[in-house]
Tab-separated table of N, CA and C in Angstrom:
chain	number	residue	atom	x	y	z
J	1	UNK	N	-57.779	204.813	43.340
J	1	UNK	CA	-58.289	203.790	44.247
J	1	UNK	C	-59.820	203.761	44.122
J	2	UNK	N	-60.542	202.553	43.592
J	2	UNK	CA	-61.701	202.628	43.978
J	2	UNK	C	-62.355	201.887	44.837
J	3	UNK	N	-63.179	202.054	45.529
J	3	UNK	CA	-63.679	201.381	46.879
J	3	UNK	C	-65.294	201.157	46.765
J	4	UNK	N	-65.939	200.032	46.836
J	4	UNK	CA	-67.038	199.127	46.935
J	4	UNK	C	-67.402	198.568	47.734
J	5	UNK	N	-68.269	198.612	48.232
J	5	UNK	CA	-69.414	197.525	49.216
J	5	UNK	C	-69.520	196.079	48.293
J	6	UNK	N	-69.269	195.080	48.937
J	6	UNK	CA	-69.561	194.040	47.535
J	6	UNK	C	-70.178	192.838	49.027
J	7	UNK	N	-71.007	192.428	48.878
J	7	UNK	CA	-71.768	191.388	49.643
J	7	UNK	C	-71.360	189.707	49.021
J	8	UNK	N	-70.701	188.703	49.626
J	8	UNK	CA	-70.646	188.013	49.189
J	8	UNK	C	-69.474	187.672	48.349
J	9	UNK	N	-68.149	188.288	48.845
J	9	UNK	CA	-67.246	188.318	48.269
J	9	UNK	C	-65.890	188.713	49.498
J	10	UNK	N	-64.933	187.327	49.405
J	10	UNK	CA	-64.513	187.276	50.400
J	10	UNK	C	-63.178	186.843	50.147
J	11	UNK	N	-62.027	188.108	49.639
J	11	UNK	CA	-60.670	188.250	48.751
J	11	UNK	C	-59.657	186.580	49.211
J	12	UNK	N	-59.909	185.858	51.416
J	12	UNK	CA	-59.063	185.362	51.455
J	12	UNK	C	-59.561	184.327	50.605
J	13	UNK	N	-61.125	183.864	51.114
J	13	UNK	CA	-61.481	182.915	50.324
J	13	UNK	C	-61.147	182.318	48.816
J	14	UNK	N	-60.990	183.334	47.547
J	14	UNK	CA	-60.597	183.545	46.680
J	14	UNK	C	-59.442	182.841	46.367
J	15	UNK	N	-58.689	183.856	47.235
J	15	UNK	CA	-57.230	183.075	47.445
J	15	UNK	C	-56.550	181.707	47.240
J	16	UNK	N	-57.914	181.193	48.583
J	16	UNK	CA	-57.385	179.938	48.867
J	16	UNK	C	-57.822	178.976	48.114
J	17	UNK	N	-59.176	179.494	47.295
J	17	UNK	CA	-60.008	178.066	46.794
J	17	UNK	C	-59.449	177.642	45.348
J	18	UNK	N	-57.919	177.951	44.731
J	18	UNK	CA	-56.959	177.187	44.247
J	18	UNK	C	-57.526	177.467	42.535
J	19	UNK	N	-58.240	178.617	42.601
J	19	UNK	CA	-58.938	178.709	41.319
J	19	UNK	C	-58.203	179.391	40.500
J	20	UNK	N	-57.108	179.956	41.169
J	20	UNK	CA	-56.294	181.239	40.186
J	20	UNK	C	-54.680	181.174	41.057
J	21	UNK	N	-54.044	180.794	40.402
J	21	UNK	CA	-52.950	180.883	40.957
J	21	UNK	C	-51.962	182.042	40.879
J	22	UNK	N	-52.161	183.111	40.326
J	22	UNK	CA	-51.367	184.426	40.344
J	22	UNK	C	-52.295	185.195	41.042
J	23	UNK	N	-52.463	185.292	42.600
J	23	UNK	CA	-53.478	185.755	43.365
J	23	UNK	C	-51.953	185.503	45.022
J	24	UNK	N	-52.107	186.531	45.552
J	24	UNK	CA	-50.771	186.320	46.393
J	24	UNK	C	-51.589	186.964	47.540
J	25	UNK	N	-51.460	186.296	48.914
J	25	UNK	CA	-51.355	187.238	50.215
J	25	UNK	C	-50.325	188.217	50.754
J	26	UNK	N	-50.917	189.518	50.536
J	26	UNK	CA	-49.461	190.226	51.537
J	26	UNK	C	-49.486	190.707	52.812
J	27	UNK	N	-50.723	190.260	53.696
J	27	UNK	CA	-51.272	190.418	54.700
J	27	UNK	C	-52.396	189.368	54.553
J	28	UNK	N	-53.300	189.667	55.983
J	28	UNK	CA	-54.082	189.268	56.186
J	28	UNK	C	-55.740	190.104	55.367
J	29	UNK	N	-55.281	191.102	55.020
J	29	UNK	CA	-56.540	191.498	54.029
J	29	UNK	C	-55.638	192.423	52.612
J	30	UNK	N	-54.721	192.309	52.601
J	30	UNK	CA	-54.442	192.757	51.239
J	30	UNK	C	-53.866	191.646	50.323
J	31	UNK	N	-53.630	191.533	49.698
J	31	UNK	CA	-53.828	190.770	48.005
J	31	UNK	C	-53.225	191.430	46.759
J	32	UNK	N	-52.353	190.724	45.818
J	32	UNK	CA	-51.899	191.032	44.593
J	32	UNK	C	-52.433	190.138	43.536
J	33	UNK	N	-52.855	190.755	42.211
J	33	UNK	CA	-53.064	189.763	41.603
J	33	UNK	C	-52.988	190.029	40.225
J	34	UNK	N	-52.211	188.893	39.406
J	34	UNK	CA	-51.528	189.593	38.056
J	34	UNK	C	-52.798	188.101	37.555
J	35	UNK	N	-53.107	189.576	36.568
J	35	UNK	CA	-54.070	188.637	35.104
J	35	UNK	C	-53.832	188.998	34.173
J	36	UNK	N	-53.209	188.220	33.092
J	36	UNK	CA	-52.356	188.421	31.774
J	36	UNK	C	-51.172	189.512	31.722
J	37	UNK	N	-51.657	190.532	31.581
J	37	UNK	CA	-50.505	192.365	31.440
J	37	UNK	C	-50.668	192.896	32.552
J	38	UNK	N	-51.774	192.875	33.409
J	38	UNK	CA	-52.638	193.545	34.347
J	38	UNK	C	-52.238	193.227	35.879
J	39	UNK	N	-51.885	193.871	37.140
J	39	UNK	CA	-51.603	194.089	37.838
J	39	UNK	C	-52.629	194.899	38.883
J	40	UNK	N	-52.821	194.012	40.339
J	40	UNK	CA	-53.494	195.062	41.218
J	40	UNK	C	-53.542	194.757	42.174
J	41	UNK	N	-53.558	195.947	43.659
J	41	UNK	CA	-53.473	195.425	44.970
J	41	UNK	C	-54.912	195.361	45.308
J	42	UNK	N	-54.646	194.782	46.121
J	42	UNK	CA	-56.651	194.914	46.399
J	42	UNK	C	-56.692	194.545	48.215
J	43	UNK	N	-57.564	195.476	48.848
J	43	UNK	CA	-57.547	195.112	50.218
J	43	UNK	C	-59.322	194.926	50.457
J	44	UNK	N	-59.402	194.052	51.707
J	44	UNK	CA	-60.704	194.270	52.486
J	44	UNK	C	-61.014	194.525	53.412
J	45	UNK	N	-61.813	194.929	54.353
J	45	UNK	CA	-62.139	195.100	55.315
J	45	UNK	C	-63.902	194.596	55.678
J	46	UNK	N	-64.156	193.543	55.627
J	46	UNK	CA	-65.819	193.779	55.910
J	46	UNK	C	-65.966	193.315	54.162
J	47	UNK	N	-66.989	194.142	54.247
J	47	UNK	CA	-67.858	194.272	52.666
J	47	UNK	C	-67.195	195.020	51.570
J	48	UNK	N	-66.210	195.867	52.382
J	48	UNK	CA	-65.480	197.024	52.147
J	48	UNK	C	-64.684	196.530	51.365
J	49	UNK	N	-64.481	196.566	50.018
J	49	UNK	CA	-62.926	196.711	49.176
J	49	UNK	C	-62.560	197.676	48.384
J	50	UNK	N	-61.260	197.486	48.680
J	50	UNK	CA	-60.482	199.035	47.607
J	50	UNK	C	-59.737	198.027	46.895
J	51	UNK	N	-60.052	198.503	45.704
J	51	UNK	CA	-58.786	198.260	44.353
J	51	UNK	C	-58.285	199.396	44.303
J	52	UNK	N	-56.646	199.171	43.419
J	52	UNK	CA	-56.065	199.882	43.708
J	52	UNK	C	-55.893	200.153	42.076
J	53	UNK	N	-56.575	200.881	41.376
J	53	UNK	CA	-56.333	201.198	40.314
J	53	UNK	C	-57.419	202.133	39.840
J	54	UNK	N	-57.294	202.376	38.762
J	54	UNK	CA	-58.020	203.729	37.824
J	54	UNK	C	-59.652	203.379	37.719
J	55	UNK	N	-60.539	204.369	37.927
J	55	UNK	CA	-61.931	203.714	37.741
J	55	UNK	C	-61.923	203.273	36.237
J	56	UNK	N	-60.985	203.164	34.831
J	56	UNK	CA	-61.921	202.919	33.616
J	56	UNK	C	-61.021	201.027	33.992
J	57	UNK	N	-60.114	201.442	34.141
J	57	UNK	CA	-59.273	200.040	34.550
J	57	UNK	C	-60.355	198.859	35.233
J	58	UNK	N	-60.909	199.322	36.295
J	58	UNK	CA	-61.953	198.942	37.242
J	58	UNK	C	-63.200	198.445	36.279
J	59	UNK	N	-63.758	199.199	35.739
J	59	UNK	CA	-65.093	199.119	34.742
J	59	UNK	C	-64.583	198.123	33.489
J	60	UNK	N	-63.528	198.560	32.882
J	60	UNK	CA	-62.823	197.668	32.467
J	60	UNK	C	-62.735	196.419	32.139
J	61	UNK	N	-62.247	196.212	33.039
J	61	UNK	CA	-61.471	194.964	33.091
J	61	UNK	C	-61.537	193.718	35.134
J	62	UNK	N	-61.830	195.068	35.949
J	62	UNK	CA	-61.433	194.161	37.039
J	62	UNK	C	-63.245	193.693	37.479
J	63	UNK	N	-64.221	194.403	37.411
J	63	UNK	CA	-65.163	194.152	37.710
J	63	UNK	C	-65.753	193.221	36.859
J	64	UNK	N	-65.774	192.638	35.622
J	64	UNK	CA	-66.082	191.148	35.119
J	64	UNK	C	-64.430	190.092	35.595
J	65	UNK	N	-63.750	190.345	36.019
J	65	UNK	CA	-62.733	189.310	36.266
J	65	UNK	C	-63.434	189.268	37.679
J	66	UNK	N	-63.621	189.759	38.175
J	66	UNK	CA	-64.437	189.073	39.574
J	66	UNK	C	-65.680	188.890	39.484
J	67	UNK	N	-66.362	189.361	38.453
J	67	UNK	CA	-67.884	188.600	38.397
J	67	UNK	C	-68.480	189.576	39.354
J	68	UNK	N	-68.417	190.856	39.790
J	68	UNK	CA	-69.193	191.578	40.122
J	68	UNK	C	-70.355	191.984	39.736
J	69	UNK	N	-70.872	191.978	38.810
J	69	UNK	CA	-72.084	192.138	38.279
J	69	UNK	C	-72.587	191.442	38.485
J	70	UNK	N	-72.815	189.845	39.109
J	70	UNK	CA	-73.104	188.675	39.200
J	70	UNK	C	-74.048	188.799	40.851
J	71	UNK	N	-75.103	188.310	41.477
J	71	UNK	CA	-75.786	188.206	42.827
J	71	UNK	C	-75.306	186.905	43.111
J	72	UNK	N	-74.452	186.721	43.795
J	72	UNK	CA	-74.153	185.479	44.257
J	72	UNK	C	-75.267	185.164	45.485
J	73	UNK	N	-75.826	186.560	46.409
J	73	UNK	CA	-76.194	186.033	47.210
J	73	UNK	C	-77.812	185.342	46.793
J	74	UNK	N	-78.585	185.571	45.783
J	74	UNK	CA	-79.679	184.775	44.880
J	74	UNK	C	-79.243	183.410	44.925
J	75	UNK	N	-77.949	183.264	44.481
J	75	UNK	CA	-77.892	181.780	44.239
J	75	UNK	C	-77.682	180.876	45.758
J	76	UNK	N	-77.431	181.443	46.387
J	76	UNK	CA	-77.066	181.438	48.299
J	76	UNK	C	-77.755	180.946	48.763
J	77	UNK	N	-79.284	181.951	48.610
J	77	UNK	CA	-80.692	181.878	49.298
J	77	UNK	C	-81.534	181.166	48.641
J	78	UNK	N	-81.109	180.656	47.048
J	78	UNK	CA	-82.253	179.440	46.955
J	78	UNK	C	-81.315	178.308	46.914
J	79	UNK	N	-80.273	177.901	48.036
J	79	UNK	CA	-80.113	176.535	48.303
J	79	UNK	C	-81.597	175.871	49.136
J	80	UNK	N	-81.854	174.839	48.596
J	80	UNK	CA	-82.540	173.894	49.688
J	80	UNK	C	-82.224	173.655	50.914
J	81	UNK	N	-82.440	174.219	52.409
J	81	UNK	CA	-82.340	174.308	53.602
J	81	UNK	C	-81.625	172.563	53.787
J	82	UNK	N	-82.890	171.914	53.686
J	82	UNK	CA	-82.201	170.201	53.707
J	82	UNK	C	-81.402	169.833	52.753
J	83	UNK	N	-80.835	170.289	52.302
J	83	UNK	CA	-79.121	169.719	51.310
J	83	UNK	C	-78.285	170.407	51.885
J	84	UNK	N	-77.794	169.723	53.164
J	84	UNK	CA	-76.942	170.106	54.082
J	84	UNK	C	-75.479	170.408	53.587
J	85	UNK	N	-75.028	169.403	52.184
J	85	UNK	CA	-73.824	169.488	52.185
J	85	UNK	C	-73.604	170.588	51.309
J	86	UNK	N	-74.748	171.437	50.454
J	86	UNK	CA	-74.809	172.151	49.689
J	86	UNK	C	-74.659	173.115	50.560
J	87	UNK	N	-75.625	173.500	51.388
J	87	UNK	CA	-75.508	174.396	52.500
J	87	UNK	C	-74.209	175.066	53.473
J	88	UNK	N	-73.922	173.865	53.620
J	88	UNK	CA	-72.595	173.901	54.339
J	88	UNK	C	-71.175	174.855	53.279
J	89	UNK	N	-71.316	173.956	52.572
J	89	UNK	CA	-70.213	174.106	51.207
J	89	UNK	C	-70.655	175.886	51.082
J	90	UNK	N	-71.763	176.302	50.724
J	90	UNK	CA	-72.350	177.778	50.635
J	90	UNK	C	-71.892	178.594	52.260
J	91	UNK	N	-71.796	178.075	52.984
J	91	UNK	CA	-71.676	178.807	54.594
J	91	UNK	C	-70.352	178.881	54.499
J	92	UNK	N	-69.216	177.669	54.033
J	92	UNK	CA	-67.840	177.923	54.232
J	92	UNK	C	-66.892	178.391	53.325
J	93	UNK	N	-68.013	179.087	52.002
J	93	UNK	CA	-67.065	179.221	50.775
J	93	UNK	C	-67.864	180.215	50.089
J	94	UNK	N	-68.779	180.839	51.114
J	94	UNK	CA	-69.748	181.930	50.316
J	94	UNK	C	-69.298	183.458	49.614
J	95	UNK	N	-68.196	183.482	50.127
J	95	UNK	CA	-67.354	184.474	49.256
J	95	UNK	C	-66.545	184.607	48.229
J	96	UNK	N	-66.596	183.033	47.844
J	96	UNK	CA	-65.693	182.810	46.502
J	96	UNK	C	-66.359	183.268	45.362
J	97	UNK	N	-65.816	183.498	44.090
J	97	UNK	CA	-66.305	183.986	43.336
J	97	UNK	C	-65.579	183.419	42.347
J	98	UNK	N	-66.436	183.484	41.072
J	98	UNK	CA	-66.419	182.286	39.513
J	98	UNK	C	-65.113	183.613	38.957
J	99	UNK	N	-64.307	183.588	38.661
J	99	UNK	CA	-63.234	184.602	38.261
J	99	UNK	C	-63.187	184.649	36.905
J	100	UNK	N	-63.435	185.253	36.128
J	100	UNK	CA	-63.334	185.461	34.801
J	100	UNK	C	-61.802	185.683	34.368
J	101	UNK	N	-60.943	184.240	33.969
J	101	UNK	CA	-59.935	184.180	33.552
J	101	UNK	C	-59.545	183.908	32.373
J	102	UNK	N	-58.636	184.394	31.993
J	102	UNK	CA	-57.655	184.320	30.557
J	102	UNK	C	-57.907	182.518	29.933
J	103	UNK	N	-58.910	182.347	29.234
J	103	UNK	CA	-59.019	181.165	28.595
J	103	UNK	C	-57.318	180.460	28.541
J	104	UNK	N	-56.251	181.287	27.826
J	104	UNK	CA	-55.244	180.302	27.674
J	104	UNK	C	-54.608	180.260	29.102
J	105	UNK	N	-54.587	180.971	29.550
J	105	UNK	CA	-53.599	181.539	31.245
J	105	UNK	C	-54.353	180.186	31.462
J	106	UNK	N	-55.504	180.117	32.382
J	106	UNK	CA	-56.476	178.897	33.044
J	106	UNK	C	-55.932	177.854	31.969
J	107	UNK	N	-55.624	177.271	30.928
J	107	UNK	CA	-55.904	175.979	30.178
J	107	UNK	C	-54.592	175.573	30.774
J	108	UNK	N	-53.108	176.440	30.866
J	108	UNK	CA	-51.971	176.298	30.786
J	108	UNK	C	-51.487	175.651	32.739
J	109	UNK	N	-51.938	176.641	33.239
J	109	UNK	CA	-52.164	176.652	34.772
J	109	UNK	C	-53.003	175.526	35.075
J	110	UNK	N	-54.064	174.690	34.574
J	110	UNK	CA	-54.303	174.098	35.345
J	110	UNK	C	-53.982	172.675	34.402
J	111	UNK	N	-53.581	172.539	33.245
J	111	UNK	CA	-52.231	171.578	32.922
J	111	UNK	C	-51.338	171.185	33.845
J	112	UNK	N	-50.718	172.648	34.415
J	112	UNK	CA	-49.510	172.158	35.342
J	112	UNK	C	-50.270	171.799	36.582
J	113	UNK	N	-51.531	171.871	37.229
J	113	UNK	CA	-51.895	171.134	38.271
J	113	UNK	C	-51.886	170.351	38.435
J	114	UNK	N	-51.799	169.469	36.974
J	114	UNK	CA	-52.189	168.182	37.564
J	114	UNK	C	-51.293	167.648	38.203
J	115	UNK	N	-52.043	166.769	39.744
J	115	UNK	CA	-51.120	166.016	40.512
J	115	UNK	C	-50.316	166.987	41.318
J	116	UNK	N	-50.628	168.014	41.807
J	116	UNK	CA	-49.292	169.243	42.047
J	116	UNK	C	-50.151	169.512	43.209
J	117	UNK	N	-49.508	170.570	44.169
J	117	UNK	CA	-49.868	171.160	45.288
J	117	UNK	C	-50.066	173.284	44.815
J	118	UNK	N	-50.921	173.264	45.505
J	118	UNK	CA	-50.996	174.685	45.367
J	118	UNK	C	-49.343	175.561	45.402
J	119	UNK	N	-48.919	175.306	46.015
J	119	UNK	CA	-47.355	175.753	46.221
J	119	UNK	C	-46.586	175.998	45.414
J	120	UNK	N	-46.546	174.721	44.749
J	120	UNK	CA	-45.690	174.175	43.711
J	120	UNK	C	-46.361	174.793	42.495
J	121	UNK	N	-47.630	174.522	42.033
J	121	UNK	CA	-47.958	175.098	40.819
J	121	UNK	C	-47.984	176.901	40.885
J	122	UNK	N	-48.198	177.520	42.058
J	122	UNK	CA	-47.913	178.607	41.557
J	122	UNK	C	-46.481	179.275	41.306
J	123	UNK	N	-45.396	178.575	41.826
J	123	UNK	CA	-44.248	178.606	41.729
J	123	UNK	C	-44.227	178.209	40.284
J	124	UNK	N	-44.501	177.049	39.721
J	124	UNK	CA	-44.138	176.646	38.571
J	124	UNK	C	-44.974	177.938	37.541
J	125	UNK	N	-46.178	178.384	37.336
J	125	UNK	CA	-46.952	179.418	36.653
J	125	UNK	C	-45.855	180.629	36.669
J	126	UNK	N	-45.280	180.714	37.624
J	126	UNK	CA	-44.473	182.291	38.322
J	126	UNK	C	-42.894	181.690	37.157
J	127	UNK	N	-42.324	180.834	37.275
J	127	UNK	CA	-41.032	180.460	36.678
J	127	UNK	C	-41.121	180.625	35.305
J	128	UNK	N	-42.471	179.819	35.058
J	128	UNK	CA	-43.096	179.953	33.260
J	128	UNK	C	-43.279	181.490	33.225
J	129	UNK	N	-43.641	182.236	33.554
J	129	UNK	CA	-44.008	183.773	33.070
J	129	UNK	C	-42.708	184.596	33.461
J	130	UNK	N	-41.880	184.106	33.967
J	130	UNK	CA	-40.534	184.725	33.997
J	130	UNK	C	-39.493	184.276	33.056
J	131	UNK	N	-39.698	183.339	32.673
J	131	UNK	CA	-39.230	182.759	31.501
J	131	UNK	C	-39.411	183.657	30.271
J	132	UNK	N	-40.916	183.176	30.152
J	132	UNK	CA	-40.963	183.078	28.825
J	132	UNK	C	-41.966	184.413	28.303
J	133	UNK	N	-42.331	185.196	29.029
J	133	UNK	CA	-42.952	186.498	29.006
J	133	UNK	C	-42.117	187.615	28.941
J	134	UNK	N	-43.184	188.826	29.309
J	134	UNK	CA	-41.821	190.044	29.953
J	134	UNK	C	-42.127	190.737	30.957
J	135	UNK	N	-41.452	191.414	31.564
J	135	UNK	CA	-41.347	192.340	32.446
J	135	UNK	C	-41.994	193.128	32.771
J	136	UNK	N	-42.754	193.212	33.868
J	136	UNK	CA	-43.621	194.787	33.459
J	136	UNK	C	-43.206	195.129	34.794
J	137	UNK	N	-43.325	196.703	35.072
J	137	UNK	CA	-43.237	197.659	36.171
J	137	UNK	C	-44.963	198.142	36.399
J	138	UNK	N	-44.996	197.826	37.968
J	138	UNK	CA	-46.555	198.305	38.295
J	138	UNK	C	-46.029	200.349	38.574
J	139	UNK	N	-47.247	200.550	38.798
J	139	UNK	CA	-47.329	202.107	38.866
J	139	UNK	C	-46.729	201.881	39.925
J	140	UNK	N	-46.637	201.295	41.106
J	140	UNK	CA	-46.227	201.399	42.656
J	140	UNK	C	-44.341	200.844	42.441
J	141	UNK	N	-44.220	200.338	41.301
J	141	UNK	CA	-42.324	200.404	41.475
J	141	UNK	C	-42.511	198.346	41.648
J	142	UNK	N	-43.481	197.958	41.485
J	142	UNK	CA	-43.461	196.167	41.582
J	142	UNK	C	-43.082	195.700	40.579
J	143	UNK	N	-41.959	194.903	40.261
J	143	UNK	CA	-41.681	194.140	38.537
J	143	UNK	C	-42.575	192.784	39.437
J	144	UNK	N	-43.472	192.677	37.641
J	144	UNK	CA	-44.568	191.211	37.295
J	144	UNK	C	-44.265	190.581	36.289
J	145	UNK	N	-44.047	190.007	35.927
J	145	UNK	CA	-44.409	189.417	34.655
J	145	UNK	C	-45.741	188.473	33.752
J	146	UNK	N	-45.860	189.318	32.615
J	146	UNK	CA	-47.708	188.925	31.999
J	146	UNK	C	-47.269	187.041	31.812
J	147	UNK	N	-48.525	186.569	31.823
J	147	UNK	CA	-48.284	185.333	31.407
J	147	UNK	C	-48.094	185.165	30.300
J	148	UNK	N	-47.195	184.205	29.539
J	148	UNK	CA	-46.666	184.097	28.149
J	148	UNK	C	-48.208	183.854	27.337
J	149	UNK	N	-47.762	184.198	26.063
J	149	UNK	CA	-48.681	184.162	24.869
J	149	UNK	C	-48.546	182.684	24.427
J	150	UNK	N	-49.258	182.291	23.267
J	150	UNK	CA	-49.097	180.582	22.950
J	150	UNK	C	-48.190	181.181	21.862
J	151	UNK	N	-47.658	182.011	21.682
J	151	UNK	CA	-46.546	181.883	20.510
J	151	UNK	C	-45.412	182.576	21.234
J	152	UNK	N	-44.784	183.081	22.453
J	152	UNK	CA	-44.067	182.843	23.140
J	152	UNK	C	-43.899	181.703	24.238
J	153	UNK	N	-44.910	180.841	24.515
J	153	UNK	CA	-44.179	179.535	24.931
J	153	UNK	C	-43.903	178.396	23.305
J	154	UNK	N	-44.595	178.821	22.216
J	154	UNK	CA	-44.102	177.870	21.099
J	154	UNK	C	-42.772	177.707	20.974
J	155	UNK	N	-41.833	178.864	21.709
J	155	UNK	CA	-40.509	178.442	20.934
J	155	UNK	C	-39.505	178.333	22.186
J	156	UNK	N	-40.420	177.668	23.298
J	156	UNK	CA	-40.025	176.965	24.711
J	156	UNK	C	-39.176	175.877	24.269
């Protein structure tokens, strides 16, 4: 488990702002989220988050998929006070974060958006990777499945 102070980073927000659709609520501060092979719970509290995986896993792989290295709050504090809607948009969404995703996963996923409801497309992403992927077992006993490769959906 590793655990971070992270300013400016706000897991429901994430969630909701429709940017990643293999991102699940299982509470009100914990979170699952499968990226390609990769699997992880993640909770918050505050500033406070624990991932739930190995520190090289973490260094890895999960800390550029969230853009941690990144000061979001720099880009925060030089909005222009009078560009209200900029402002606003920054006050109600200041914890989202630019997610460093799987070029083909994102091209494929947001294909099936079009015209779709959050609901529906992650249902549809979840049917496609049960399809046409495989199986994996998390360390905690969870079956996921990775999102298909472009030469396992070729022979869709």
């Amino acid at each position: 488990m590793i655990t971070k102070e992270i300013s400016h980073f706000d897991l429901s927000e994430i969630c909701d702002s429709g940017q990643c659709f293999r991102m699940e609520r299982l509470s009100e501060n914990e979170f699952t989220v499968i990226a390609g092979e990769r699997y992880l719970r993640v909770s918050q509290g505050g500033e406070t988050v624990s991932f739930d995986c190995t520190p090289e896993e973490f260094e890895g792989f999960w800390k550029t998929y969230f853009d941690l290295d990144e000061d979001y709050g720099k880009y925060i504090q030089a909005i222009d006070r009078k560009d209200e809607y900029l402002f606003t948009a920054a006050d109600l969404g200041g914890g989202i974060r630019i997610l460093r995703q799987d070029l083909w996963e994102m091209l494929i996923s947001f294909l099936i958006s079009q015209q779709n409801n959050v609901v529906r497309i992650r249902r549809c992403i979840e049917n496609i990777s049960m399809r046409y992927s495989r199986e994996i077992f998390a360390d905690d006993g969870t079956t996921y499945y990775s999102f298909p490769t472009a030469q396992e959906l070729s022979s869709a």
